[in-house]
Amino acid sequence: MSFVYLFMLTAIEFPVTIDLFGKTFLLHPFMEGLGMFMGMRYYQLLKWKDRESLGHTNSLLIVIAAALGALIGSHIIGSLERPEELLRAVSKIRYIWLNNTIVGGLAGGLLGVELIKKIMGKKESTGDLMVFPLIVAIMIGRIGCFYTGVFEQTYGLPTDCPLGMYLGDSYRRHPVALYEIAFLMLLFLLLQLFKRRFIFQNGFLFQLFMLSYFGFRLLLDFIKPRAIILFGMSTIQITCLIVIIYYIYLLKNAHIERKV
């Protein structure tokens, strides 16, 4: 069965499209939309089962701040990934709008949440309920990234390793979207196991997720085409490093206990 699945992957014609109402569309935006929808439904299910201390209004404000911060951060970091293209763009606003990255989205969402909590005067740690919905949403979105091949900036460098795949050009490349999906599946299972076996303070699970994901992305982007900005790293990698340092600082005094 695995050989059949591998053959199906290598026989894909990139980019994958779908036909609707007599027009052809890339599959990618539909998978991103499905990811966001499934993530939100999952979050609503978890929220329904959990008695939140922040209350409905405050929780709603935090979700809105996270979404707005994610939207802004995603496009800013995405457009800064290739500064020379941004500078050459005729319409800077259009270029910024057409470029985005989940790294910027998560970082921007974090800033949005911390800002709104400061305004509301809330010090409670939040985010644990968002961890697994976020993982599911990102995984589904990465399926769309994979099916776009080399026609968007979500592919890997050429490689001779056995995992290399043809993604729409003449080179065997690292299928970085599949690597990320595999990592997220493993992270989902490990965090579920951690949650069941340990007692920890509110917000710790989200901090662990962010540290893990940004650490993975920092390393993954070394095998992706990138514009070097500083110290051999791209804009996305520099963002990852800043977030990693921030969460290492938060986690250094964390207290966890094994459940009896």
CSV table of N, CA and C in Angstrom, one decimal, residues 91-239:
chain,number,residue,atom,x,y,z
A,91,SER,N,3.2,48.1,-6.9
A,91,SER,CA,2.2,48.4,-5.9
A,91,SER,C,2.7,47.6,-4.6
A,92,LYS,N,3.2,48.4,-3.7
A,92,LYS,CA,3.7,47.8,-2.4
A,92,LYS,C,2.5,47.2,-1.7
A,93,ILE,N,1.4,47.8,-1.6
A,93,ILE,CA,0.2,47.3,-0.9
A,93,ILE,C,-0.2,46.0,-1.5
A,94,ARG,N,-0.3,45.9,-2.8
A,94,ARG,CA,-0.7,44.6,-3.4
A,94,ARG,C,0.3,43.5,-3.1
A,95,TYR,N,1.6,43.8,-3.2
A,95,TYR,CA,2.7,42.8,-2.9
A,95,TYR,C,2.5,42.3,-1.5
A,96,ILE,N,2.3,43.2,-0.5
A,96,ILE,CA,2.2,42.8,0.9
A,96,ILE,C,1.0,41.9,1.0
A,97,TRP,N,-0.1,42.3,0.4
A,97,TRP,CA,-1.3,41.5,0.5
A,97,TRP,C,-1.2,40.1,-0.1
A,98,LEU,N,-0.4,40.0,-1.1
A,98,LEU,CA,-0.3,38.7,-1.8
A,98,LEU,C,0.7,37.8,-1.2
A,99,ASN,N,1.5,38.3,-0.2
A,99,ASN,CA,2.5,37.4,0.5
A,99,ASN,C,2.2,37.3,1.9
A,100,ASN,N,2.2,36.0,2.4
A,100,ASN,CA,1.9,35.8,3.8
A,100,ASN,C,2.7,34.5,4.3
A,101,THR,N,2.8,34.3,5.6
A,101,THR,CA,3.4,33.2,6.1
A,101,THR,C,2.8,32.8,7.5
A,102,ILE,N,2.7,31.6,7.8
A,102,ILE,CA,2.1,31.1,9.0
A,102,ILE,C,3.0,31.6,10.2
A,103,VAL,N,4.3,31.6,10.0
A,103,VAL,CA,5.2,32.1,11.0
A,103,VAL,C,4.9,33.5,11.5
A,104,GLY,N,4.7,34.4,10.5
A,104,GLY,CA,4.2,35.8,10.8
A,104,GLY,C,2.9,35.8,11.4
A,105,GLY,N,2.0,34.9,11.0
A,105,GLY,CA,0.7,34.8,11.6
A,105,GLY,C,0.7,34.5,13.0
A,106,LEU,N,1.4,33.4,13.4
A,106,LEU,CA,1.5,33.0,14.8
A,106,LEU,C,2.2,34.1,15.6
A,107,ALA,N,3.3,34.7,15.1
A,107,ALA,CA,4.0,35.7,15.9
A,107,ALA,C,3.1,37.0,16.0
A,108,GLY,N,2.4,37.4,15.0
A,108,GLY,CA,1.5,38.5,15.0
A,108,GLY,C,0.3,38.2,16.0
A,109,GLY,N,-0.2,37.0,15.9
A,109,GLY,CA,-1.3,36.6,16.8
A,109,GLY,C,-0.9,36.7,18.3
A,110,LEU,N,0.3,36.3,18.5
A,110,LEU,CA,0.9,36.4,19.9
A,110,LEU,C,0.9,37.8,20.4
A,111,LEU,N,1.4,38.7,19.5
A,111,LEU,CA,1.5,40.1,19.9
A,111,LEU,C,0.1,40.7,20.1
A,112,GLY,N,-0.8,40.3,19.2
A,112,GLY,CA,-2.2,40.8,19.4
A,112,GLY,C,-2.8,40.4,20.7
A,113,VAL,N,-2.6,39.2,21.1
A,113,VAL,CA,-3.2,38.7,22.3
A,113,VAL,C,-2.6,39.4,23.6
A,114,GLU,N,-1.2,39.5,23.5
A,114,GLU,CA,-0.6,40.1,24.7
A,114,GLU,C,-1.0,41.6,24.8
A,115,LEU,N,-1.2,42.2,23.7
A,115,LEU,CA,-1.6,43.6,23.7
A,115,LEU,C,-3.0,43.8,24.3
A,116,ILE,N,-3.9,43.0,23.8
A,116,ILE,CA,-5.3,43.1,24.3
A,116,ILE,C,-5.4,42.7,25.8
A,117,LYS,N,-4.6,41.7,26.2
A,117,LYS,CA,-4.6,41.3,27.6
A,117,LYS,C,-4.0,42.5,28.5
A,118,LYS,N,-3.1,43.2,28.0
A,118,LYS,CA,-2.5,44.3,28.7
A,118,LYS,C,-3.6,45.4,28.8
A,119,ILE,N,-4.3,45.7,27.8
A,119,ILE,CA,-5.3,46.7,27.8
A,119,ILE,C,-6.4,46.3,28.8
A,120,MET,N,-6.8,45.0,28.8
A,120,MET,CA,-7.9,44.6,29.7
A,120,MET,C,-7.4,44.4,31.1
A,121,GLY,N,-6.1,44.4,31.3
A,121,GLY,CA,-5.5,44.2,32.6
A,121,GLY,C,-5.6,42.8,33.1
A,122,LYS,N,-5.6,41.8,32.1
A,122,LYS,CA,-5.6,40.4,32.4
A,122,LYS,C,-4.2,39.8,32.4
A,123,LYS,N,-3.9,39.0,33.4
A,123,LYS,CA,-2.6,38.4,33.5
A,123,LYS,C,-2.6,36.9,33.3
A,124,GLU,N,-3.9,36.4,33.2
A,124,GLU,CA,-4.0,34.9,33.0
A,124,GLU,C,-3.4,34.5,31.7
A,125,SER,N,-2.7,33.3,31.8
A,125,SER,CA,-2.1,32.8,30.6
A,125,SER,C,-3.3,32.1,29.8
A,126,THR,N,-3.2,32.3,28.5
A,126,THR,CA,-4.3,31.8,27.6
A,126,THR,C,-3.6,31.0,26.4
A,127,GLY,N,-4.4,30.3,25.7
A,127,GLY,CA,-3.9,29.7,24.5
A,127,GLY,C,-3.9,28.2,24.4
A,128,ASP,N,-4.0,27.6,25.6
A,128,ASP,CA,-4.0,26.1,25.6
A,128,ASP,C,-5.0,25.5,24.7
A,129,LEU,N,-6.2,26.1,24.8
A,129,LEU,CA,-7.3,25.5,24.0
A,129,LEU,C,-7.1,25.7,22.5
A,130,MET,N,-6.2,26.6,22.1
A,130,MET,CA,-6.0,26.8,20.7
A,130,MET,C,-4.9,25.9,20.1
A,131,VAL,N,-4.2,25.2,20.9
A,131,VAL,CA,-3.0,24.4,20.5
A,131,VAL,C,-3.4,23.3,19.4
A,132,PHE,N,-4.3,22.4,19.8
A,132,PHE,CA,-4.6,21.3,18.9
A,132,PHE,C,-5.5,21.8,17.7
A,133,PRO,N,-6.4,22.8,17.8
A,133,PRO,CA,-7.0,23.3,16.6
A,133,PRO,C,-6.0,24.0,15.7
A,134,LEU,N,-5.0,24.7,16.2
A,134,LEU,CA,-4.0,25.3,15.4
A,134,LEU,C,-3.2,24.2,14.6
A,135,ILE,N,-2.9,23.2,15.3
A,135,ILE,CA,-2.1,22.1,14.6
A,135,ILE,C,-2.9,21.5,13.5
A,136,VAL,N,-4.2,21.2,13.7
A,136,VAL,CA,-5.1,20.7,12.7
A,136,VAL,C,-5.2,21.7,11.5
A,137,ALA,N,-5.4,22.9,11.8
A,137,ALA,CA,-5.6,24.0,10.7
A,137,ALA,C,-4.3,24.1,9.9
A,138,ILE,N,-3.1,24.1,10.5
A,138,ILE,CA,-1.9,24.2,9.8
A,138,ILE,C,-1.6,23.0,8.9
A,139,MET,N,-1.9,21.8,9.5
A,139,MET,CA,-1.7,20.6,8.7
A,139,MET,C,-2.6,20.5,7.4
A,140,ILE,N,-3.9,20.9,7.6
A,140,ILE,CA,-4.7,20.9,6.4
A,140,ILE,C,-4.3,22.0,5.4
A,141,GLY,N,-3.9,23.1,5.9
A,141,GLY,CA,-3.3,24.2,5.0
A,141,GLY,C,-2.1,23.7,4.2
A,142,ARG,N,-1.2,23.0,4.9
A,142,ARG,CA,0.0,22.5,4.3
A,142,ARG,C,-0.3,21.5,3.2
A,143,ILE,N,-1.4,20.8,3.3
A,143,ILE,CA,-1.8,19.9,2.1
A,143,ILE,C,-1.9,20.7,0.9
A,144,GLY,N,-2.6,21.9,1.0
A,144,GLY,CA,-2.7,22.8,-0.1
A,144,GLY,C,-1.4,23.3,-0.6
A,145,CYS,N,-0.5,23.6,0.3
A,145,CYS,CA,0.9,24.1,0.0
A,145,CYS,C,1.6,23.0,-0.9
A,146,PHE,N,1.5,21.8,-0.4
A,146,PHE,CA,2.2,20.7,-1.2
A,146,PHE,C,1.6,20.6,-2.6
A,147,TYR,N,0.3,20.6,-2.7
A,147,TYR,CA,-0.3,20.5,-4.0
A,147,TYR,C,-0.1,21.7,-5.0
A,148,THR,N,0.5,22.7,-4.5
A,148,THR,CA,0.8,23.9,-5.3
A,148,THR,C,2.2,23.7,-5.9
A,149,GLY,N,3.0,22.8,-5.4
A,149,GLY,CA,4.4,22.5,-5.9
A,149,GLY,C,5.3,23.7,-5.9
A,150,VAL,N,6.0,24.0,-7.0
A,150,VAL,CA,6.9,25.1,-7.0
A,150,VAL,C,6.3,26.4,-7.5
A,151,PHE,N,5.0,26.4,-7.6
A,151,PHE,CA,4.3,27.6,-8.1
A,151,PHE,C,4.0,28.6,-7.0
A,152,GLU,N,4.4,28.3,-5.7
A,152,GLU,CA,4.4,29.3,-4.6
A,152,GLU,C,5.6,29.0,-3.8
A,153,GLN,N,5.9,30.0,-2.9
A,153,GLN,CA,7.2,29.9,-2.2
A,153,GLN,C,7.0,28.9,-1.0
A,154,THR,N,6.6,27.7,-1.2
A,154,THR,CA,6.4,26.7,-0.2
A,154,THR,C,7.0,25.4,-0.6
A,155,TYR,N,8.2,25.4,-1.3
A,155,TYR,CA,8.8,24.2,-1.7
A,155,TYR,C,10.3,24.2,-1.2
A,156,GLY,N,10.9,23.0,-1.3
A,156,GLY,CA,12.3,22.9,-0.8
A,156,GLY,C,13.3,23.0,-1.9
A,157,LEU,N,14.6,22.9,-1.4
A,157,LEU,CA,15.7,23.0,-2.3
A,157,LEU,C,15.9,21.6,-3.0
A,158,PRO,N,16.6,21.6,-4.2
A,158,PRO,CA,16.9,20.4,-4.9
A,158,PRO,C,17.6,19.4,-4.0
A,159,THR,N,17.4,18.1,-4.1
A,159,THR,CA,18.1,17.2,-3.3
A,159,THR,C,18.2,15.8,-4.0
A,160,ASP,N,19.2,15.0,-3.6
A,160,ASP,CA,19.4,13.7,-4.2
A,160,ASP,C,18.9,12.6,-3.2
A,161,CYS,N,18.4,13.1,-2.0
A,161,CYS,CA,18.0,12.1,-1.0
A,161,CYS,C,16.7,11.4,-1.5
A,162,PRO,N,16.5,10.2,-0.9
A,162,PRO,CA,15.3,9.3,-1.4
A,162,PRO,C,14.0,10.0,-1.2
A,163,LEU,N,13.9,11.0,-0.3
A,163,LEU,CA,12.6,11.7,-0.1
A,163,LEU,C,12.3,12.8,-1.1
A,164,GLY,N,13.3,13.1,-2.0
A,164,GLY,CA,13.1,14.1,-3.0
A,164,GLY,C,11.9,13.8,-3.9
A,165,MET,N,11.2,14.8,-4.4
A,165,MET,CA,10.1,14.7,-5.3
A,165,MET,C,10.1,15.7,-6.4
A,166,TYR,N,9.5,15.4,-7.5
A,166,TYR,CA,9.3,16.4,-8.6
A,166,TYR,C,8.1,17.2,-8.3
A,167,LEU,N,8.2,18.5,-8.1
A,167,LEU,CA,7.1,19.3,-7.6
A,167,LEU,C,6.6,20.3,-8.7
A,168,GLY,N,7.0,20.0,-9.9
A,168,GLY,CA,6.5,20.9,-11.0
A,168,GLY,C,7.6,21.4,-11.9
A,169,ASP,N,8.9,21.2,-11.6
A,169,ASP,CA,10.0,21.6,-12.4
A,169,ASP,C,10.9,20.4,-12.7
A,170,SER,N,12.1,20.6,-13.1
A,170,SER,CA,12.9,19.4,-13.5
A,170,SER,C,13.8,18.9,-12.4
A,171,TYR,N,13.6,19.4,-11.1
A,171,TYR,CA,14.5,19.1,-10.0
A,171,TYR,C,13.7,18.2,-9.0
A,172,ARG,N,14.4,17.2,-8.4
A,172,ARG,CA,13.8,16.5,-7.3
A,172,ARG,C,14.1,17.5,-6.1
A,173,ARG,N,13.0,17.8,-5.3
A,173,ARG,CA,13.1,18.7,-4.2
A,173,ARG,C,12.6,18.1,-2.9
A,174,HIS,N,13.1,18.7,-1.8
A,174,HIS,CA,12.6,18.4,-0.5
A,174,HIS,C,11.1,18.8,-0.5
A,175,PRO,N,10.2,17.8,-0.2
A,175,PRO,CA,8.8,18.2,0.0
A,175,PRO,C,8.5,18.7,1.4
A,176,VAL,N,8.9,19.9,1.6
A,176,VAL,CA,8.9,20.5,2.9
A,176,VAL,C,7.5,20.6,3.5
A,177,ALA,N,6.5,20.7,2.7
A,177,ALA,CA,5.2,20.7,3.2
A,177,ALA,C,4.8,19.4,3.9
A,178,LEU,N,5.3,18.3,3.2
A,178,LEU,CA,5.0,17.0,3.8
A,178,LEU,C,5.8,16.8,5.1
A,179,TYR,N,7.1,17.3,5.1
A,179,TYR,CA,7.9,17.2,6.3
A,179,TYR,C,7.1,17.9,7.5
A,180,GLU,N,6.6,19.0,7.2
A,180,GLU,CA,5.9,19.8,8.2
A,180,GLU,C,4.6,19.1,8.7
A,181,ILE,N,3.9,18.5,7.8
A,181,ILE,CA,2.7,17.7,8.1
A,181,ILE,C,3.1,16.6,9.1
A,182,ALA,N,4.2,15.9,8.7
A,182,ALA,CA,4.6,14.7,9.5
A,182,ALA,C,5.0,15.2,10.9
A,183,PHE,N,5.7,16.3,11.0
A,183,PHE,CA,6.2,16.9,12.3
A,183,PHE,C,4.9,17.3,13.1
A,184,LEU,N,4.0,17.9,12.5
A,184,LEU,CA,2.8,18.4,13.2
A,184,LEU,C,1.9,17.2,13.7
A,185,MET,N,1.9,16.1,12.9
A,185,MET,CA,1.2,14.9,13.4
A,185,MET,C,1.9,14.3,14.7
A,186,LEU,N,3.2,14.3,14.6
A,186,LEU,CA,4.0,13.8,15.8
A,186,LEU,C,3.8,14.7,17.0
A,187,LEU,N,3.8,16.0,16.7
A,187,LEU,CA,3.7,17.0,17.8
A,187,LEU,C,2.3,16.9,18.4
A,188,PHE,N,1.3,16.7,17.6
A,188,PHE,CA,-0.1,16.5,18.1
A,188,PHE,C,-0.1,15.4,19.1
A,189,LEU,N,0.4,14.2,18.7
A,189,LEU,CA,0.4,13.0,19.5
A,189,LEU,C,1.2,13.2,20.8
A,190,LEU,N,2.4,13.9,20.7
A,190,LEU,CA,3.3,14.1,21.9
A,190,LEU,C,2.6,15.0,22.9
A,191,LEU,N,2.0,16.1,22.4
A,191,LEU,CA,1.4,17.1,23.3
A,191,LEU,C,0.1,16.5,23.9
A,192,GLN,N,-0.6,15.6,23.2
A,192,GLN,CA,-1.7,14.9,23.8
A,192,GLN,C,-1.3,14.0,24.9
A,193,LEU,N,-0.2,13.3,24.7
A,193,LEU,CA,0.4,12.4,25.7
A,193,LEU,C,0.9,13.2,26.9
A,194,PHE,N,1.6,14.3,26.6
A,194,PHE,CA,2.0,15.2,27.7
A,194,PHE,C,0.9,15.7,28.6
A,195,LYS,N,-0.2,16.1,27.9
A,195,LYS,CA,-1.4,16.7,28.6
A,195,LYS,C,-2.0,15.7,29.5
A,196,ARG,N,-2.0,14.4,29.1
A,196,ARG,CA,-2.6,13.3,29.9
A,196,ARG,C,-1.8,12.9,31.1
A,197,ARG,N,-0.5,13.1,31.0
A,197,ARG,CA,0.4,12.5,32.0
A,197,ARG,C,1.0,13.5,33.0
A,198,PHE,N,0.8,14.8,32.7
A,198,PHE,CA,1.4,15.9,33.6
A,198,PHE,C,0.4,16.9,34.0
A,199,ILE,N,0.7,17.5,35.1
A,199,ILE,CA,-0.1,18.7,35.6
A,199,ILE,C,0.8,19.9,35.4
A,200,PHE,N,0.2,21.0,34.8
A,200,PHE,CA,1.0,22.2,34.5
A,200,PHE,C,0.1,23.4,34.5
A,201,GLN,N,0.7,24.6,34.6
A,201,GLN,CA,-0.1,25.8,34.7
A,201,GLN,C,-0.7,26.2,33.4
A,202,ASN,N,-1.8,27.0,33.4
A,202,ASN,CA,-2.4,27.5,32.2
A,202,ASN,C,-1.4,28.2,31.3
A,203,GLY,N,-1.5,27.9,30.0
A,203,GLY,CA,-0.7,28.5,29.0
A,203,GLY,C,0.6,27.8,28.7
A,204,PHE,N,1.0,26.8,29.6
A,204,PHE,CA,2.2,26.0,29.3
A,204,PHE,C,2.2,25.2,28.0
A,205,LEU,N,1.0,24.6,27.8
A,205,LEU,CA,0.9,23.8,26.6
A,205,LEU,C,1.1,24.6,25.3
A,206,PHE,N,0.5,25.8,25.3
A,206,PHE,CA,0.6,26.7,24.2
A,206,PHE,C,2.1,27.2,24.0
A,207,GLN,N,2.7,27.5,25.1
A,207,GLN,CA,4.1,27.9,25.1
A,207,GLN,C,5.0,26.7,24.5
A,208,LEU,N,4.7,25.5,24.9
A,208,LEU,CA,5.5,24.3,24.5
A,208,LEU,C,5.2,24.1,23.0
A,209,PHE,N,4.0,24.3,22.5
A,209,PHE,CA,3.7,24.2,21.1
A,209,PHE,C,4.5,25.3,20.3
A,210,MET,N,4.4,26.5,20.7
A,210,MET,CA,5.1,27.6,20.0
A,210,MET,C,6.6,27.4,19.9
A,211,LEU,N,7.2,27.0,21.0
A,211,LEU,CA,8.6,26.7,21.1
A,211,LEU,C,9.0,25.6,20.1
A,212,SER,N,8.2,24.5,20.1
A,212,SER,CA,8.4,23.4,19.2
A,212,SER,C,8.3,23.7,17.8
A,213,TYR,N,7.2,24.4,17.4
A,213,TYR,CA,6.9,24.7,16.0
A,213,TYR,C,7.9,25.7,15.5
A,214,PHE,N,8.2,26.8,16.2
A,214,PHE,CA,9.2,27.8,15.7
A,214,PHE,C,10.6,27.2,15.6
A,215,GLY,N,10.9,26.3,16.6
A,215,GLY,CA,12.2,25.6,16.5
A,215,GLY,C,12.3,24.8,15.2
A,216,PHE,N,11.2,24.0,14.9
A,216,PHE,CA,11.2,23.2,13.7
A,216,PHE,C,11.3,24.1,12.5
A,217,ARG,N,10.5,25.2,12.4
A,217,ARG,CA,10.6,26.1,11.2
A,217,ARG,C,11.9,26.7,11.0
A,218,LEU,N,12.6,27.1,12.1
A,218,LEU,CA,13.9,27.6,12.0
A,218,LEU,C,14.9,26.7,11.3
A,219,LEU,N,14.8,25.4,11.6
A,219,LEU,CA,15.6,24.4,11.0
A,219,LEU,C,15.1,24.0,9.5
A,220,LEU,N,13.8,23.9,9.4
A,220,LEU,CA,13.2,23.5,8.1
A,220,LEU,C,13.6,24.5,7.0
A,221,ASP,N,13.6,25.8,7.3
A,221,ASP,CA,13.9,26.8,6.3
A,221,ASP,C,15.3,26.9,5.8
A,222,PHE,N,16.2,26.1,6.4
A,222,PHE,CA,17.5,25.9,5.8
A,222,PHE,C,17.5,25.1,4.6
A,223,ILE,N,16.5,24.3,4.3
A,223,ILE,CA,16.4,23.5,3.1
A,223,ILE,C,15.3,24.1,2.2
A,224,LYS,N,15.0,25.4,2.3
A,224,LYS,CA,14.0,26.1,1.5
A,224,LYS,C,14.7,27.2,0.8
A,225,PRO,N,14.3,27.6,-0.4
A,225,PRO,CA,14.9,28.8,-1.0
A,225,PRO,C,14.6,30.0,-0.1
A,226,ARG,N,15.6,30.9,0.1
A,226,ARG,CA,15.4,32.0,1.0
A,226,ARG,C,16.4,33.1,0.7
A,227,ALA,N,16.0,34.3,1.1
A,227,ALA,CA,16.9,35.4,1.0
A,227,ALA,C,17.6,35.7,2.3
A,228,ILE,N,18.9,35.7,2.3
A,228,ILE,CA,19.7,35.8,3.5
A,228,ILE,C,19.6,37.3,3.9
A,229,ILE,N,19.2,37.5,5.2
A,229,ILE,CA,19.0,38.9,5.7
A,229,ILE,C,20.1,39.2,6.7
A,230,LEU,N,20.4,38.3,7.7
A,230,LEU,CA,21.3,38.6,8.8
A,230,LEU,C,21.8,37.3,9.4
A,231,PHE,N,23.1,37.2,9.6
A,231,PHE,CA,23.7,36.0,10.2
A,231,PHE,C,23.3,34.7,9.5
A,232,GLY,N,23.2,34.7,8.2
A,232,GLY,CA,22.9,33.5,7.4
A,232,GLY,C,21.5,33.1,7.5
A,233,MET,N,20.6,33.9,8.0
A,233,MET,CA,19.2,33.6,8.2
A,233,MET,C,18.3,34.5,7.4
A,234,SER,N,17.1,34.0,7.1
A,234,SER,CA,16.1,34.7,6.4
A,234,SER,C,15.2,35.5,7.4
A,235,THR,N,14.3,36.3,6.9
A,235,THR,CA,13.4,37.0,7.8
A,235,THR,C,12.6,36.1,8.6
A,236,ILE,N,12.1,35.0,8.0
A,236,ILE,CA,11.3,34.1,8.8
A,236,ILE,C,12.1,33.4,9.9
A,237,GLN,N,13.3,33.1,9.6
A,237,GLN,CA,14.2,32.4,10.6
A,237,GLN,C,14.5,33.4,11.7
A,238,ILE,N,14.8,34.6,11.4
A,238,ILE,CA,15.0,35.6,12.4
A,238,ILE,C,13.8,35.8,13.3
A,239,THR,N,12.6,35.8,12.7
A,239,THR,CA,11.4,35.8,13.5
A,239,THR,C,11.3,34.6,14.4
